[in-house]
Structure formats: structure tokens, C-alpha cells
Amino acid sequence: MKSSLRTRLRAGDPEAFRELFQDMAQAVHALALRATGDRTTAEDVVSLTFLEVWRLRERLDAGDDSVRPWVYGVATNVLRNRARAARRHQRALARMPRPEDVPDFAGEVDGRIDDTARLTAARKALDRLRRGEREVFLLCVWSDLSYAAAAQALDVPVGTVRSRLSRARARLRRLADEELEGAQQKTEPGPSHRQIPGDRDHAVGSTQESAR
């Protein structure tokens, strides 16, 4: 009888690890990309996740259950640690002198905001969710895990997953609308300095009178 992937992975079988990586690397990358909005960071998360998977393989319980929820749990922990490191970095930057202001060129990208702005607004709104709500949304909605699998990944009851997801969906709609509205306001052109009809004629006339 062929041993399960879980059993082989627990035993340190490199072929089992290779199979798991081929099966889940793309899914972990998609999760990380949606959580961070940055491809390079997402690639780093994939690398760190599977390093942790190999390091922690003996913690897997024996059995024939799917390993996927456990891997998603490891990836979620990696994302948590990355977020904490990013916050420490931001606090350090906040203590440094402010750089000179950079001119705002938002007006030059008018007309290209629609899809990009919606995606950016969704990610920013996701960042504003509580951590538990954000993690459940990423796993259940964007990674398509069942409630039970997400509960296993996060080590929380299924009821907690359901309630967090319900709150996340409600808050995300409102927050995304707020972010999108703010982005649109930033790209709206300021008041134009149009010439009032008759001004030019008046100015020309005044110049001619003065020249006489």
C-alpha cells in the first residue's frame, strides 16, 4: 500500500516535498500576491513558506488527510511575520527626517485609473481589515478553501471562520468604496484657470490706449 503524502513528508522524503511544492507553490504565490500586492514579496513568501514546511514537517499529524490546509497555515504565519517586520520598518522610517516633497503627477494618468484603481482599492481595503478577518477572506474567498480547511489552517473553530468571513465581506465592500472614492478624488483635475471671455479684448484695448 502506497504511503500518503503526509506520511512521506513527515519521514523527510525529498520526492514528497517536491510533489507538494509543485502542487502548491502557485497557490501560495497567489495568496501572497493578493495579500501584499507585490510579486517580488510574494516570491519571497513562497520560498519562506516551503522552507518552513520542510523545517516543521515532523509536526504534521500522521494520517491521510490533505496537507493543503497545513501549508496554507504556514504561509499565513509567514505573512504575519512579514507584516510585523514591515510595521517595524515603517516605525523606523517615521523617526527619520522627512524627505523633500515630490511633485504630484497624478493628473498625467487620468483615464487609466479604472481597473488598476479598483484592484489597488481592494488591496488597500483588505489591509484595513482586522488581521483575523483578512486571513479568513484570503483563504476562503481568494484561495477557495472550505470553512473546515480554513479553520484547520488558522487553528480556530469553524464558527469563528464563518463569523469572521461575514464581517470581512461587509466591511470590505465599504472600505473598498472609500479607497476608490479617495483615489478618484486625487486624480480629478484642479480648478482650471480659464480666461474670462472679453478679458483678452479688454487687455489689448488697454495696451493700445496706453501706447497712444
Coordinates of C-alpha atoms in Angstrom, one line a residue:
M1 CA 0.0 0.0 0.0
K2 CA 1.4 3.4 -1.0
S3 CA 2.1 5.7 1.9
S4 CA 0.3 9.1 1.9
L5 CA 2.0 12.3 1.0
R6 CA 1.7 13.4 4.6
T7 CA 3.4 10.3 5.9
R8 CA 6.2 10.5 3.3
L9 CA 6.7 14.2 4.1
R10 CA 6.9 13.5 7.8
A11 CA 9.6 11.0 7.1
G12 CA 11.6 13.5 5.2
D13 CA 11.1 12.1 1.7
P14 CA 12.5 14.7 -0.8
E15 CA 10.3 13.4 -3.6
A16 CA 7.2 14.0 -1.4
F17 CA 8.4 17.6 -0.7
R18 CA 8.9 18.1 -4.5
E19 CA 5.4 16.9 -5.2
L20 CA 4.0 19.2 -2.6
F21 CA 5.9 22.2 -3.9
Q22 CA 4.8 21.5 -7.5
D23 CA 1.2 21.2 -6.3
M24 CA 1.0 24.2 -4.0
A25 CA 3.7 26.8 -4.9
Q26 CA 1.4 28.6 -7.4
A27 CA -1.4 28.7 -4.9
V28 CA 0.8 30.1 -2.1
H29 CA 2.2 32.7 -4.5
A30 CA -1.4 33.7 -5.4
L31 CA -2.3 34.1 -1.8
A32 CA 0.8 36.1 -1.0
L33 CA 0.4 38.3 -4.1
R34 CA -3.2 39.2 -3.1
A35 CA -2.1 39.8 0.5
T36 CA 0.9 42.1 -0.4
G37 CA 0.3 43.4 -3.9
D38 CA 3.9 42.8 -4.8
R39 CA 5.3 40.0 -6.9
T40 CA 8.8 40.0 -5.5
T41 CA 7.5 39.9 -2.0
A42 CA 5.1 37.1 -3.0
E43 CA 8.0 35.1 -4.3
D44 CA 9.9 35.6 -1.1
V45 CA 6.8 34.4 0.8
V46 CA 6.7 31.2 -1.3
S47 CA 10.4 30.5 -0.6
L48 CA 10.0 31.1 3.2
T49 CA 6.8 29.1 3.3
F50 CA 8.3 26.0 1.9
L51 CA 11.5 26.3 3.9
E52 CA 9.2 26.3 7.0
V53 CA 7.2 23.4 5.6
W54 CA 10.4 21.3 5.4
R55 CA 11.7 22.5 8.8
L56 CA 8.3 21.8 10.5
R57 CA 7.4 18.6 8.6
E58 CA 7.7 16.4 11.7
R59 CA 4.9 18.4 13.4
L60 CA 2.4 17.1 10.9
D61 CA 0.0 14.7 12.4
A62 CA 0.0 11.2 11.0
G63 CA -2.9 10.3 8.7
D64 CA -4.2 10.5 5.2
D65 CA -5.8 14.0 5.4
S66 CA -4.8 16.7 2.8
V67 CA -1.7 18.6 3.6
R68 CA -3.0 21.8 1.9
P69 CA -4.7 23.4 4.9
W70 CA -1.5 23.0 6.9
V71 CA 0.6 24.6 4.2
Y72 CA -1.8 27.5 4.0
G73 CA -1.4 27.8 7.8
V74 CA 2.4 28.0 7.4
A75 CA 2.0 30.6 4.6
T76 CA -0.3 32.7 6.8
N77 CA 2.2 32.7 9.6
V78 CA 4.9 33.8 7.2
L79 CA 2.7 36.7 6.0
R80 CA 2.0 37.6 9.7
N81 CA 5.8 37.8 10.4
R82 CA 6.4 39.8 7.3
A83 CA 3.6 42.3 8.2
R84 CA 5.2 42.7 11.7
A85 CA 8.6 43.3 10.1
A86 CA 7.1 45.8 7.7
R87 CA 5.4 47.7 10.6
R88 CA 8.8 47.9 12.5
H89 CA 10.4 49.2 9.3
Q90 CA 7.7 51.8 8.9
R91 CA 8.1 52.9 12.5
A92 CA 11.9 53.3 11.9
L93 CA 11.3 55.3 8.8
A94 CA 8.8 57.6 10.7
R95 CA 11.6 58.5 13.1
M96 CA 13.8 59.7 10.2
P97 CA 13.7 63.3 8.8
R98 CA 11.1 63.7 6.1
P99 CA 12.4 63.8 2.5
E100 CA 11.6 66.7 0.3
D101 CA 8.1 66.7 -1.2
V102 CA 7.9 65.0 -4.6
P103 CA 5.7 66.7 -7.2
D104 CA 2.3 65.0 -7.8
F105 CA 1.9 63.7 -11.3
A106 CA -1.5 62.1 -10.7
G107 CA -3.1 64.3 -13.3
E108 CA -1.0 62.7 -16.0
V109 CA -2.6 59.2 -15.5
D110 CA -6.2 60.3 -15.9
G111 CA -8.2 57.7 -17.8
R112 CA -6.0 54.8 -16.7
I113 CA -7.4 54.6 -13.2
D114 CA -10.4 52.4 -13.6
D115 CA -9.3 48.7 -13.3
T116 CA -5.9 49.5 -11.7
A117 CA -7.6 51.7 -9.1
R118 CA -10.2 49.1 -8.3
L119 CA -7.5 46.5 -7.7
T120 CA -5.5 48.9 -5.6
A121 CA -8.5 50.0 -3.7
A122 CA -9.4 46.4 -2.9
R123 CA -5.9 45.6 -1.7
K124 CA -5.8 48.7 0.5
A125 CA -9.2 47.9 1.9
L126 CA -8.0 44.4 2.6
D127 CA -5.1 45.8 4.6
R128 CA -7.6 47.8 6.7
L129 CA -9.5 44.7 7.8
R130 CA -8.7 43.2 11.2
R131 CA -6.0 40.5 10.8
G132 CA -8.3 37.6 11.6
E133 CA -10.9 38.9 9.1
R134 CA -8.2 39.5 6.4
E135 CA -6.8 36.0 6.8
V136 CA -10.1 34.3 6.6
F137 CA -11.1 36.3 3.5
L138 CA -7.8 35.4 1.8
L139 CA -8.1 31.7 2.5
C140 CA -11.8 31.2 1.9
V141 CA -12.5 33.7 -0.9
W142 CA -9.3 34.1 -2.8
S143 CA -7.7 30.7 -2.1
D144 CA -11.0 28.8 -2.3
L145 CA -10.6 26.9 1.0
S146 CA -13.6 25.4 2.7
Y147 CA -14.6 26.7 6.1
A148 CA -13.2 23.5 7.7
A149 CA -9.9 23.7 5.8
A150 CA -9.5 27.4 6.7
A151 CA -10.3 26.6 10.3
Q152 CA -7.6 23.9 10.3
A153 CA -5.1 26.3 8.7
L154 CA -5.7 29.0 11.2
D155 CA -6.3 26.7 14.2
V156 CA -9.7 28.2 15.1
P157 CA -13.2 26.8 15.2
V158 CA -15.3 26.6 12.0
G159 CA -17.8 29.0 13.6
T160 CA -15.1 31.6 14.0
V161 CA -14.2 31.3 10.3
R162 CA -17.9 31.8 9.3
S163 CA -18.4 34.9 11.6
R164 CA -15.0 36.5 10.6
L165 CA -15.8 36.0 6.9
S166 CA -19.2 37.5 7.2
R167 CA -17.8 40.6 8.9
A168 CA -14.9 40.8 6.4
R169 CA -17.2 40.8 3.4
A170 CA -19.4 43.5 4.9
R171 CA -16.5 45.8 5.9
L172 CA -14.6 45.1 2.7
R173 CA -17.3 46.5 0.4
R174 CA -17.5 49.7 2.4
L175 CA -13.7 50.1 2.7
A176 CA -13.1 49.4 -1.0
D177 CA -15.7 52.1 -1.9
E178 CA -13.9 54.6 0.4
E179 CA -10.5 53.8 -1.1
L180 CA -11.8 54.0 -4.7
E181 CA -13.5 57.3 -4.0
G182 CA -10.3 58.7 -2.4
A183 CA -8.2 57.6 -5.4
Q184 CA -10.6 59.2 -7.8
Q185 CA -10.6 62.5 -5.9
K186 CA -6.8 62.6 -6.1
T187 CA -6.8 62.2 -9.9
E188 CA -9.5 64.8 -10.5
P189 CA -8.0 68.0 -12.2
G190 CA -7.9 71.1 -10.0
P191 CA -9.8 74.3 -10.9
S192 CA -8.8 75.4 -14.3
H193 CA -7.6 78.9 -15.0
R194 CA -9.8 79.6 -18.0
Q195 CA -9.8 83.1 -19.4
I196 CA -13.0 85.0 -19.0
P197 CA -14.5 85.9 -22.4
G198 CA -13.7 89.6 -23.1
D199 CA -10.6 89.7 -20.9
R200 CA -8.2 89.5 -23.9
D201 CA -10.0 92.2 -25.8
H202 CA -10.0 94.4 -22.8
A203 CA -6.3 93.8 -22.2
V204 CA -5.4 94.5 -25.8
G205 CA -7.5 97.6 -25.8
S206 CA -5.9 98.9 -22.6
T207 CA -2.5 98.4 -24.1
Q208 CA -3.3 100.2 -27.2
E209 CA -4.8 103.2 -25.3
S210 CA -1.6 103.4 -23.2
A211 CA 0.5 103.4 -26.3
R212 CA -1.2 106.5 -27.8

